[in-house]
């Protein structure tokens, strides 16, 4: 339920991607983090809570959510790595010249992978920026 209620998708038009700086977007997320932390404290919640941001390359969006879990237990079904630097996540989003479009050349060759039974394709973990916003941190 937290995932559905607390997850937001953020996109940007081409002009916005060109006019925004990574520092401006990072600063906005830092202000958001501070506001969420304050709101959680005002509610009297005494547990663990994490605000986190990631880039959904397939959708061409930045996504963010808040959950009552620590950073090492975020609800991703794939491998992810928690970063303390939001800059690279935002920079990749802003630099995406064709958001939401995956080039054919970037898709895996399934038959080629089947022939290479000895080696598994290397999967790059999703980079996620996370910040503790709960009272227990």
Short mmCIF file of N, CA and C in Angstrom, two decimals:
data_model
loop_
_atom_site.label_atom_id
_atom_site.label_comp_id
_atom_site.label_asym_id
_atom_site.label_seq_id
_atom_site.Cartn_x
_atom_site.Cartn_y
_atom_site.Cartn_z
N UNK A 1 0.82 -1.19 0.00
CA UNK A 1 0.00 0.00 0.00
C UNK A 1 0.87 1.26 0.00
N UNK A 2 1.96 1.24 0.76
CA UNK A 2 2.87 2.39 0.77
C UNK A 2 3.37 2.70 -0.63
N UNK A 3 3.74 1.64 -1.36
CA UNK A 3 4.30 1.80 -2.70
C UNK A 3 3.31 2.55 -3.59
N UNK A 4 2.04 2.14 -3.57
CA UNK A 4 1.02 2.76 -4.41
C UNK A 4 0.71 4.19 -3.97
N UNK A 5 0.68 4.43 -2.69
CA UNK A 5 0.32 5.74 -2.16
C UNK A 5 1.46 6.75 -2.23
N UNK A 6 2.68 6.30 -1.97
CA UNK A 6 3.80 7.22 -1.78
C UNK A 6 4.74 7.34 -2.97
N UNK A 7 4.47 6.67 -4.08
CA UNK A 7 5.39 6.71 -5.22
C UNK A 7 4.91 7.72 -6.25
N UNK A 8 5.84 8.57 -6.67
CA UNK A 8 5.54 9.62 -7.64
C UNK A 8 6.47 9.49 -8.83
N UNK A 9 5.94 9.79 -10.01
CA UNK A 9 6.71 9.79 -11.26
C UNK A 9 6.84 11.22 -11.74
N UNK A 10 8.05 11.61 -12.09
CA UNK A 10 8.31 12.97 -12.53
C UNK A 10 8.96 12.95 -13.91
N UNK A 11 8.37 13.64 -14.84
CA UNK A 11 8.93 13.76 -16.17
C UNK A 11 9.30 15.21 -16.44
N UNK A 12 9.90 15.46 -17.59
CA UNK A 12 10.27 16.82 -17.96
C UNK A 12 10.26 16.95 -19.47
N UNK A 13 9.75 18.08 -19.94
CA UNK A 13 9.77 18.38 -21.37
C UNK A 13 11.22 18.65 -21.79
N UNK A 14 11.47 18.57 -23.09
CA UNK A 14 12.83 18.79 -23.59
C UNK A 14 13.40 20.13 -23.14
N UNK A 15 12.57 21.20 -23.18
CA UNK A 15 13.07 22.52 -22.76
C UNK A 15 13.48 22.52 -21.30
N UNK A 16 12.69 21.83 -20.48
CA UNK A 16 13.01 21.76 -19.06
C UNK A 16 14.30 20.98 -18.82
N UNK A 17 14.48 19.90 -19.55
CA UNK A 17 15.71 19.12 -19.40
C UNK A 17 16.93 19.96 -19.74
N UNK A 18 16.79 20.82 -20.74
CA UNK A 18 17.92 21.66 -21.15
C UNK A 18 18.14 22.83 -20.19
N UNK A 19 17.05 23.34 -19.60
CA UNK A 19 17.18 24.54 -18.77
C UNK A 19 17.48 24.24 -17.30
N UNK A 20 17.12 23.06 -16.82
CA UNK A 20 17.37 22.71 -15.43
C UNK A 20 18.80 22.22 -15.23
N UNK A 21 19.35 22.54 -14.10
CA UNK A 21 20.66 21.98 -13.75
C UNK A 21 20.45 20.85 -12.75
N UNK A 22 21.38 19.94 -12.74
CA UNK A 22 21.30 18.83 -11.77
C UNK A 22 21.28 19.39 -10.35
N UNK A 23 22.06 20.44 -10.11
CA UNK A 23 22.12 21.02 -8.76
C UNK A 23 20.75 21.56 -8.33
N UNK A 24 19.98 22.16 -9.26
CA UNK A 24 18.65 22.67 -8.92
C UNK A 24 17.70 21.52 -8.56
N UNK A 25 17.75 20.45 -9.33
CA UNK A 25 16.87 19.31 -9.08
C UNK A 25 17.26 18.62 -7.77
N UNK A 26 18.54 18.45 -7.55
CA UNK A 26 19.01 17.84 -6.29
C UNK A 26 18.56 18.70 -5.11
N UNK A 27 18.69 20.00 -5.22
CA UNK A 27 18.27 20.89 -4.14
C UNK A 27 16.77 20.76 -3.87
N UNK A 28 15.98 20.62 -4.92
CA UNK A 28 14.53 20.44 -4.74
C UNK A 28 14.23 19.14 -4.00
N UNK A 29 14.94 18.07 -4.35
CA UNK A 29 14.74 16.80 -3.64
C UNK A 29 15.22 16.89 -2.20
N UNK A 30 16.28 17.63 -1.94
CA UNK A 30 16.75 17.80 -0.57
C UNK A 30 15.73 18.57 0.26
N UNK A 31 15.08 19.60 -0.34
CA UNK A 31 14.02 20.33 0.38
C UNK A 31 12.83 19.41 0.63
N UNK A 32 12.51 18.57 -0.35
CA UNK A 32 11.42 17.61 -0.20
C UNK A 32 11.72 16.65 0.94
N UNK A 33 12.95 16.16 0.98
CA UNK A 33 13.37 15.24 2.04
C UNK A 33 13.21 15.88 3.41
N UNK A 34 13.64 17.12 3.55
CA UNK A 34 13.52 17.82 4.83
C UNK A 34 12.05 18.00 5.22
N UNK A 35 11.21 18.32 4.25
CA UNK A 35 9.78 18.50 4.54
C UNK A 35 9.13 17.18 4.96
N UNK A 36 9.49 16.09 4.28
CA UNK A 36 8.95 14.77 4.65
C UNK A 36 9.41 14.38 6.05
N UNK A 37 10.68 14.61 6.33
CA UNK A 37 11.22 14.29 7.67
C UNK A 37 10.46 15.07 8.74
N UNK A 38 10.22 16.35 8.51
CA UNK A 38 9.49 17.17 9.47
C UNK A 38 8.05 16.67 9.63
N UNK A 39 7.41 16.34 8.53
CA UNK A 39 6.03 15.85 8.57
C UNK A 39 5.94 14.54 9.36
N UNK A 40 6.88 13.65 9.13
CA UNK A 40 6.88 12.37 9.84
C UNK A 40 7.06 12.60 11.34
N UNK A 41 7.93 13.53 11.71
CA UNK A 41 8.12 13.84 13.14
C UNK A 41 6.86 14.44 13.75
N UNK A 42 6.19 15.34 12.99
CA UNK A 42 4.95 15.94 13.47
C UNK A 42 3.86 14.89 13.70
N UNK A 43 3.87 13.84 12.88
CA UNK A 43 2.89 12.77 13.03
C UNK A 43 3.19 11.89 14.25
N UNK A 44 4.40 12.01 14.79
CA UNK A 44 4.78 11.21 15.94
C UNK A 44 5.22 9.80 15.58
N UNK A 45 5.52 9.57 14.29
CA UNK A 45 5.99 8.24 13.86
C UNK A 45 7.39 8.02 14.41
N UNK A 46 7.58 6.92 15.13
CA UNK A 46 8.87 6.68 15.78
C UNK A 46 9.71 5.61 15.10
N UNK A 47 9.26 5.11 13.97
CA UNK A 47 9.97 4.02 13.31
C UNK A 47 10.91 4.49 12.21
N UNK A 48 11.39 3.51 11.47
CA UNK A 48 12.29 3.74 10.34
C UNK A 48 11.47 4.18 9.14
N UNK A 49 11.96 5.16 8.41
CA UNK A 49 11.34 5.59 7.16
C UNK A 49 12.44 6.09 6.23
N UNK A 50 12.29 5.80 4.94
CA UNK A 50 13.28 6.18 3.94
C UNK A 50 12.60 6.85 2.76
N UNK A 51 13.15 7.99 2.36
CA UNK A 51 12.73 8.65 1.12
C UNK A 51 13.79 8.29 0.10
N UNK A 52 13.37 7.86 -1.09
CA UNK A 52 14.33 7.42 -2.09
C UNK A 52 13.93 7.84 -3.49
N UNK A 53 14.95 8.02 -4.34
CA UNK A 53 14.77 8.52 -5.71
C UNK A 53 15.57 7.63 -6.65
N UNK A 54 14.98 7.31 -7.81
CA UNK A 54 15.68 6.55 -8.82
C UNK A 54 15.23 7.00 -10.20
N UNK A 55 16.00 6.65 -11.20
CA UNK A 55 15.66 6.97 -12.59
C UNK A 55 15.09 5.72 -13.25
N UNK A 56 13.89 5.85 -13.78
CA UNK A 56 13.27 4.78 -14.57
C UNK A 56 13.57 5.10 -16.02
N UNK A 57 14.63 4.50 -16.55
CA UNK A 57 15.08 4.80 -17.91
C UNK A 57 14.04 4.38 -18.95
N UNK A 58 13.35 3.27 -18.73
CA UNK A 58 12.36 2.81 -19.69
C UNK A 58 11.20 3.78 -19.81
N UNK A 59 10.82 4.40 -18.72
CA UNK A 59 9.71 5.35 -18.74
C UNK A 59 10.19 6.79 -18.99
N UNK A 60 11.49 7.01 -18.89
CA UNK A 60 12.03 8.34 -19.07
C UNK A 60 11.66 9.28 -17.93
N UNK A 61 11.63 8.74 -16.71
CA UNK A 61 11.17 9.51 -15.56
C UNK A 61 12.11 9.36 -14.38
N UNK A 62 12.01 10.34 -13.48
CA UNK A 62 12.56 10.18 -12.14
C UNK A 62 11.38 9.72 -11.29
N UNK A 63 11.64 8.83 -10.38
CA UNK A 63 10.59 8.36 -9.49
C UNK A 63 11.08 8.51 -8.06
N UNK A 64 10.14 8.76 -7.17
CA UNK A 64 10.51 8.88 -5.76
C UNK A 64 9.41 8.27 -4.91
N UNK A 65 9.78 7.84 -3.72
CA UNK A 65 8.83 7.22 -2.82
C UNK A 65 9.33 7.33 -1.40
N UNK A 66 8.42 7.08 -0.48
CA UNK A 66 8.76 7.02 0.94
C UNK A 66 8.19 5.72 1.49
N UNK A 67 9.01 4.98 2.23
CA UNK A 67 8.55 3.72 2.80
C UNK A 67 9.05 3.53 4.22
N UNK A 68 8.34 2.73 4.96
CA UNK A 68 8.73 2.46 6.35
C UNK A 68 9.68 1.26 6.40
N UNK A 69 10.76 1.40 5.64
CA UNK A 69 11.80 0.38 5.55
C UNK A 69 13.17 1.08 5.54
N UNK A 70 14.22 0.35 5.93
CA UNK A 70 15.56 0.92 5.81
C UNK A 70 16.02 0.87 4.34
N UNK A 71 17.05 1.61 3.99
CA UNK A 71 17.52 1.65 2.60
C UNK A 71 17.90 0.28 2.02
N UNK A 72 18.31 -0.67 2.86
CA UNK A 72 18.70 -1.98 2.34
C UNK A 72 17.50 -2.92 2.15
N UNK A 73 16.28 -2.42 2.37
CA UNK A 73 15.08 -3.26 2.21
C UNK A 73 14.02 -2.57 1.34
N UNK A 74 14.46 -1.76 0.40
CA UNK A 74 13.52 -1.06 -0.48
C UNK A 74 12.79 -2.08 -1.37
N UNK A 75 11.56 -1.78 -1.76
CA UNK A 75 10.74 -2.77 -2.48
C UNK A 75 11.00 -2.87 -3.98
N UNK A 76 12.25 -3.15 -4.35
CA UNK A 76 12.59 -3.35 -5.75
C UNK A 76 12.72 -4.85 -6.01
N UNK A 77 12.24 -5.28 -7.17
CA UNK A 77 12.33 -6.70 -7.50
C UNK A 77 13.67 -7.04 -8.16
N UNK A 78 14.41 -6.02 -8.56
CA UNK A 78 15.72 -6.26 -9.18
C UNK A 78 16.82 -5.74 -8.27
N UNK A 79 18.04 -6.02 -8.65
CA UNK A 79 19.20 -5.60 -7.87
C UNK A 79 19.32 -4.08 -7.91
N UNK A 80 19.60 -3.48 -6.76
CA UNK A 80 19.81 -2.04 -6.69
C UNK A 80 20.97 -1.74 -5.77
N UNK A 81 21.54 -0.57 -5.95
CA UNK A 81 22.62 -0.12 -5.09
C UNK A 81 22.23 1.26 -4.56
N UNK A 82 22.36 1.44 -3.25
CA UNK A 82 22.02 2.71 -2.63
C UNK A 82 23.22 3.63 -2.72
N UNK A 83 22.96 4.84 -3.17
CA UNK A 83 24.01 5.84 -3.31
C UNK A 83 23.70 7.01 -2.39
N UNK A 84 24.74 7.65 -1.88
CA UNK A 84 24.52 8.84 -1.07
C UNK A 84 24.65 10.11 -1.91
N UNK A 85 24.82 9.93 -3.23
CA UNK A 85 24.97 11.07 -4.14
C UNK A 85 23.84 11.03 -5.17
N UNK A 86 22.90 11.96 -5.06
CA UNK A 86 21.76 12.03 -5.97
C UNK A 86 22.16 12.61 -7.33
N UNK A 87 23.25 13.34 -7.39
CA UNK A 87 23.67 14.00 -8.62
C UNK A 87 23.70 13.11 -9.86
N UNK A 88 24.38 11.96 -9.83
CA UNK A 88 24.43 11.11 -11.02
C UNK A 88 23.06 10.59 -11.48
N UNK A 89 22.16 10.35 -10.54
CA UNK A 89 20.81 9.89 -10.90
C UNK A 89 20.09 10.99 -11.68
N UNK A 90 20.16 12.21 -11.17
CA UNK A 90 19.51 13.35 -11.82
C UNK A 90 20.20 13.69 -13.14
N UNK A 91 21.52 13.66 -13.17
CA UNK A 91 22.26 13.97 -14.40
C UNK A 91 21.87 13.01 -15.52
N UNK A 92 21.74 11.72 -15.22
CA UNK A 92 21.35 10.75 -16.24
C UNK A 92 19.94 11.05 -16.75
N UNK A 93 19.05 11.45 -15.85
CA UNK A 93 17.69 11.80 -16.24
C UNK A 93 17.70 13.03 -17.16
N UNK A 94 18.41 14.08 -16.78
CA UNK A 94 18.44 15.31 -17.57
C UNK A 94 19.15 15.12 -18.91
N UNK A 95 20.12 14.22 -18.97
CA UNK A 95 20.88 14.00 -20.20
C UNK A 95 20.17 13.09 -21.19
N UNK A 96 19.08 12.47 -20.78
CA UNK A 96 18.36 11.53 -21.65
C UNK A 96 17.70 12.30 -22.79
N UNK A 97 18.26 12.18 -23.99
CA UNK A 97 17.75 12.93 -25.14
C UNK A 97 16.47 12.33 -25.72
N UNK A 98 16.20 11.08 -25.42
CA UNK A 98 14.98 10.42 -25.90
C UNK A 98 14.35 9.65 -24.75
N UNK A 99 13.76 10.40 -23.80
CA UNK A 99 13.20 9.72 -22.62
C UNK A 99 12.10 8.73 -22.98
N UNK A 100 12.19 7.56 -22.36
CA UNK A 100 11.17 6.54 -22.58
C UNK A 100 11.38 5.70 -23.81
N UNK A 101 12.47 5.94 -24.54
CA UNK A 101 12.74 5.17 -25.75
C UNK A 101 14.02 4.36 -25.53
N UNK A 102 13.93 3.07 -25.79
CA UNK A 102 15.09 2.19 -25.69
C UNK A 102 15.48 1.77 -27.10
N UNK A 103 16.71 2.05 -27.47
CA UNK A 103 17.18 1.72 -28.82
C UNK A 103 17.30 0.21 -28.98
N UNK A 104 17.04 -0.26 -30.22
CA UNK A 104 17.17 -1.70 -30.50
C UNK A 104 18.56 -2.19 -30.13
N UNK A 105 19.56 -1.37 -30.37
CA UNK A 105 20.94 -1.78 -30.08
C UNK A 105 21.18 -1.98 -28.59
N UNK A 106 20.34 -1.38 -27.75
CA UNK A 106 20.48 -1.53 -26.30
C UNK A 106 19.77 -2.76 -25.75
N UNK A 107 18.97 -3.41 -26.58
CA UNK A 107 18.26 -4.61 -26.15
C UNK A 107 19.18 -5.82 -26.24
N UNK A 108 18.99 -6.76 -25.34
CA UNK A 108 19.81 -7.97 -25.33
C UNK A 108 19.44 -8.89 -26.48
N UNK A 109 20.43 -9.58 -27.00
CA UNK A 109 20.24 -10.60 -28.03
C UNK A 109 19.97 -11.91 -27.30
N UNK A 110 18.69 -12.30 -27.22
CA UNK A 110 18.30 -13.49 -26.46
C UNK A 110 18.95 -14.74 -27.02
N UNK A 111 18.93 -14.90 -28.33
CA UNK A 111 19.55 -16.10 -28.91
C UNK A 111 21.03 -16.14 -28.62
N UNK A 112 21.69 -15.00 -28.71
CA UNK A 112 23.12 -14.95 -28.42
C UNK A 112 23.41 -15.33 -26.99
N UNK A 113 22.56 -14.91 -26.08
CA UNK A 113 22.75 -15.27 -24.67
C UNK A 113 22.49 -16.75 -24.43
N UNK A 114 21.54 -17.31 -25.16
CA UNK A 114 21.27 -18.74 -25.01
C UNK A 114 22.45 -19.57 -25.47
N UNK A 115 23.13 -19.10 -26.50
CA UNK A 115 24.30 -19.83 -27.01
C UNK A 115 25.47 -19.74 -26.04
N UNK A 116 25.52 -18.69 -25.26
CA UNK A 116 26.61 -18.49 -24.31
C UNK A 116 26.19 -19.02 -22.93
N UNK A 117 26.03 -20.31 -22.84
CA UNK A 117 25.52 -20.90 -21.59
C UNK A 117 26.53 -20.82 -20.45
N UNK A 118 27.79 -20.63 -20.77
CA UNK A 118 28.80 -20.61 -19.72
C UNK A 118 28.81 -19.29 -18.95
N UNK A 119 28.43 -18.20 -19.59
CA UNK A 119 28.47 -16.90 -18.92
C UNK A 119 27.09 -16.27 -18.91
N UNK A 120 26.78 -15.66 -17.80
CA UNK A 120 25.51 -14.95 -17.67
C UNK A 120 25.76 -13.49 -18.00
N UNK A 121 24.77 -12.82 -18.62
CA UNK A 121 24.96 -11.40 -18.90
C UNK A 121 25.07 -10.61 -17.60
N UNK A 122 25.93 -9.62 -17.60
CA UNK A 122 26.11 -8.81 -16.41
C UNK A 122 24.94 -7.83 -16.31
N UNK A 123 24.31 -7.78 -15.17
CA UNK A 123 23.19 -6.89 -14.95
C UNK A 123 23.67 -5.71 -14.12
N UNK A 124 23.47 -4.52 -14.64
CA UNK A 124 23.85 -3.32 -13.92
C UNK A 124 22.77 -3.01 -12.90
N UNK A 125 23.13 -2.92 -11.63
CA UNK A 125 22.12 -2.64 -10.62
C UNK A 125 21.54 -1.23 -10.77
N UNK A 126 20.31 -1.10 -10.38
CA UNK A 126 19.63 0.18 -10.39
C UNK A 126 20.26 1.06 -9.31
N UNK A 127 20.58 2.30 -9.67
CA UNK A 127 21.16 3.23 -8.70
C UNK A 127 20.01 3.98 -8.03
N UNK A 128 19.97 3.94 -6.71
CA UNK A 128 18.91 4.57 -5.93
C UNK A 128 19.53 5.47 -4.88
N UNK A 129 19.08 6.70 -4.82
CA UNK A 129 19.50 7.60 -3.76
C UNK A 129 18.49 7.47 -2.62
N UNK A 130 18.98 7.33 -1.41
CA UNK A 130 18.07 7.14 -0.27
C UNK A 130 18.51 8.02 0.89
N UNK A 131 17.50 8.49 1.62
CA UNK A 131 17.77 9.32 2.81
C UNK A 131 16.80 8.91 3.92
N UNK A 132 17.33 8.74 5.11
CA UNK A 132 16.51 8.40 6.26
C UNK A 132 15.66 9.61 6.66
N UNK A 133 14.35 9.39 6.77
CA UNK A 133 13.45 10.47 7.16
C UNK A 133 12.63 10.13 8.41
N UNK A 134 12.82 8.93 8.92
CA UNK A 134 12.09 8.51 10.11
C UNK A 134 12.79 8.95 11.38
N UNK A 135 12.11 8.78 12.48
CA UNK A 135 12.68 9.16 13.77
C UNK A 135 13.83 8.24 14.17
N UNK A 136 13.75 6.97 13.71
CA UNK A 136 14.80 5.99 14.03
C UNK A 136 15.81 5.96 12.89
N UNK A 137 16.83 6.76 13.00
CA UNK A 137 17.90 6.72 11.98
C UNK A 137 19.25 6.96 12.57
#
